[in-house]
């Protein structure tokens, strides 16, 4: 279940704002030297073990976002090779069979995934920075330096604190003692998400009580209350404070890239996610904003986060959820287990009541589905969410089902083989070969654990469920089906009936 939640978060964030992370490369000559190290299972751990700081991209050759990232990543590696000290960028083809163990070790559930490895690989962090060359360089220069920078002047403050990002500053009477050590540990732990600084002089800071001598943790943010102080230096307590204080009461999603880091944080939260989509240029947008913020404030800290998205910027979300613009204004809530709840065409005064009904369990889940095919007579049957139960669960037949994605190269390679398997069983009324587009239909993720594409499951007529992980050849798949199918009245047993 957790893996599916990670996949959902990854795919959804990529679908709605992924294009802002990477740009198409300009036509230029291929550089004679490659600065990105290519690693595999044979040399990965030895190479990582020799570096205090190394960045590794896990990619798949067929992945479109990986292809967009590649020239930016290479350019960044070239620029960082002259850094003092040099910053090493590497890559691993996680789709290659010999590297599947590495992909599992690092919990890779989508591509591209970039990891920052410190201290010879002992400390691992997700890369959460930009995906253009200049942004990668700037982010990794900060990541490879101290986790927290000392603030000694107004210039230091200006370089660190601005009105577009979250910054955490420790105010201390001296840079020693348990509280300072805990703050340093906090900065090290959260450095890929936030920027940290420390100072002996609170008067240098742009907001907050200037007479504070500390120890105090001061968080600056560009939304809601602009500065928050905290004085519990227990690492777990201070981490919880930073994480909670850095989420807006309502996260705003529009075309402004400055909002995208907060959108990513919203989707990475374990909370249920309420999303209101409307046209930001409509006449009653202010009424929606006011009512929605009131509701978000009522549920703050109660396991549900709130986002408001402009329809113009949310086409990826609409495609992902199977929504239509004529349903706007609408709210959709997605829970951590993948269930979705939808209220289309609502008014500002309906928001509070509907969220209350959802919280009380009085709203039925919404299911995304392609239209049920009017004709489904090809050897490989088309399954969608709305006919899933009829074909897969309740048909009383032995069903081999492929979960696929239209963009998946391995799925395209499997397609003609699956056609051949289906043709072999075309005259067998008790065997169904089928496929479902997992990107366009909701699937029962509590039963079918789909971590990547293609994934094949076999469900016997009696309900026995097996994941197929054998060779993707016609003969092997037919043998698997014959071995695991239930014997039924329609199947010739080779014996005469009495």
Short mmCIF file of N, CA and C in Angstrom, two decimals, residues 372-373 376 380-401 431-435 459-460:
data_model
loop_
_atom_site.label_atom_id
_atom_site.label_comp_id
_atom_site.label_asym_id
_atom_site.label_seq_id
_atom_site.Cartn_x
_atom_site.Cartn_y
_atom_site.Cartn_z
N UNK A 372 -16.72 1.80 -20.74
CA UNK A 372 -16.78 0.37 -21.01
C UNK A 372 -16.91 0.17 -22.52
N UNK A 373 -16.05 -0.65 -23.12
CA UNK A 373 -16.11 -0.84 -24.58
C UNK A 373 -17.46 -1.40 -25.01
N UNK A 376 -16.08 -5.71 -27.45
CA UNK A 376 -14.88 -6.20 -26.76
C UNK A 376 -14.58 -7.62 -27.23
N UNK A 380 -7.45 -10.26 -26.82
CA UNK A 380 -7.11 -9.66 -25.52
C UNK A 380 -8.23 -8.71 -25.15
N UNK A 381 -8.94 -9.03 -24.08
CA UNK A 381 -10.10 -8.24 -23.68
C UNK A 381 -9.67 -6.94 -23.00
N UNK A 382 -10.45 -5.89 -23.21
CA UNK A 382 -10.18 -4.59 -22.59
C UNK A 382 -10.92 -4.52 -21.26
N UNK A 383 -10.16 -4.28 -20.20
CA UNK A 383 -10.74 -4.09 -18.88
C UNK A 383 -10.62 -2.62 -18.50
N UNK A 384 -11.68 -2.05 -17.95
CA UNK A 384 -11.65 -0.71 -17.39
C UNK A 384 -12.18 -0.81 -15.96
N UNK A 385 -12.09 0.27 -15.22
CA UNK A 385 -12.51 0.20 -13.82
C UNK A 385 -13.97 -0.22 -13.67
N UNK A 386 -14.82 0.25 -14.60
CA UNK A 386 -16.26 -0.02 -14.47
C UNK A 386 -16.67 -1.44 -14.87
N UNK A 387 -15.78 -2.19 -15.55
CA UNK A 387 -16.12 -3.60 -15.83
C UNK A 387 -15.12 -4.57 -15.19
N UNK A 388 -14.26 -4.02 -14.30
CA UNK A 388 -13.23 -4.83 -13.65
C UNK A 388 -13.84 -6.00 -12.87
N UNK A 389 -14.84 -5.72 -12.08
CA UNK A 389 -15.48 -6.77 -11.28
C UNK A 389 -16.09 -7.84 -12.18
N UNK A 390 -16.76 -7.41 -13.26
CA UNK A 390 -17.45 -8.35 -14.13
C UNK A 390 -16.48 -9.29 -14.85
N UNK A 391 -15.37 -8.76 -15.33
CA UNK A 391 -14.45 -9.58 -16.13
C UNK A 391 -13.43 -10.31 -15.28
N UNK A 392 -12.90 -9.63 -14.26
CA UNK A 392 -11.77 -10.20 -13.52
C UNK A 392 -12.23 -10.95 -12.26
N UNK A 393 -13.14 -10.38 -11.52
CA UNK A 393 -13.47 -10.93 -10.20
C UNK A 393 -14.66 -11.88 -10.25
N UNK A 394 -15.71 -11.51 -10.95
CA UNK A 394 -16.97 -12.26 -10.87
C UNK A 394 -17.29 -13.11 -12.09
N UNK A 395 -16.37 -13.26 -13.02
CA UNK A 395 -16.68 -13.97 -14.26
C UNK A 395 -16.66 -15.49 -14.08
N UNK A 396 -16.03 -15.96 -13.00
CA UNK A 396 -15.90 -17.40 -12.81
C UNK A 396 -14.94 -18.04 -13.79
N UNK A 397 -14.04 -17.23 -14.37
CA UNK A 397 -13.09 -17.74 -15.34
C UNK A 397 -11.66 -17.53 -14.85
N UNK A 398 -10.74 -18.20 -15.54
CA UNK A 398 -9.31 -18.04 -15.25
C UNK A 398 -8.81 -16.84 -16.06
N UNK A 399 -8.35 -15.81 -15.38
CA UNK A 399 -8.04 -14.53 -16.04
C UNK A 399 -6.56 -14.17 -15.85
N UNK A 400 -5.87 -13.98 -16.97
CA UNK A 400 -4.53 -13.39 -16.95
C UNK A 400 -4.69 -11.92 -17.32
N UNK A 401 -4.31 -11.03 -16.41
CA UNK A 401 -4.54 -9.60 -16.59
C UNK A 401 -3.23 -8.84 -16.58
N UNK A 431 -10.86 -19.42 -20.13
CA UNK A 431 -9.64 -18.61 -19.97
C UNK A 431 -9.85 -17.26 -20.65
N UNK A 432 -9.52 -16.20 -19.92
CA UNK A 432 -9.59 -14.84 -20.45
C UNK A 432 -8.22 -14.20 -20.35
N UNK A 433 -7.75 -13.63 -21.43
CA UNK A 433 -6.52 -12.83 -21.43
C UNK A 433 -6.97 -11.38 -21.59
N UNK A 434 -6.53 -10.52 -20.68
CA UNK A 434 -7.06 -9.15 -20.66
C UNK A 434 -5.97 -8.16 -20.29
N UNK A 435 -6.28 -6.88 -20.47
CA UNK A 435 -5.34 -5.82 -20.12
C UNK A 435 -6.11 -4.60 -19.66
N UNK A 459 -5.68 -14.71 -12.01
CA UNK A 459 -6.72 -15.05 -11.03
C UNK A 459 -7.49 -16.25 -11.54
N UNK A 460 -7.41 -17.34 -10.78
CA UNK A 460 -8.08 -18.56 -11.20
C UNK A 460 -9.59 -18.42 -11.04
#
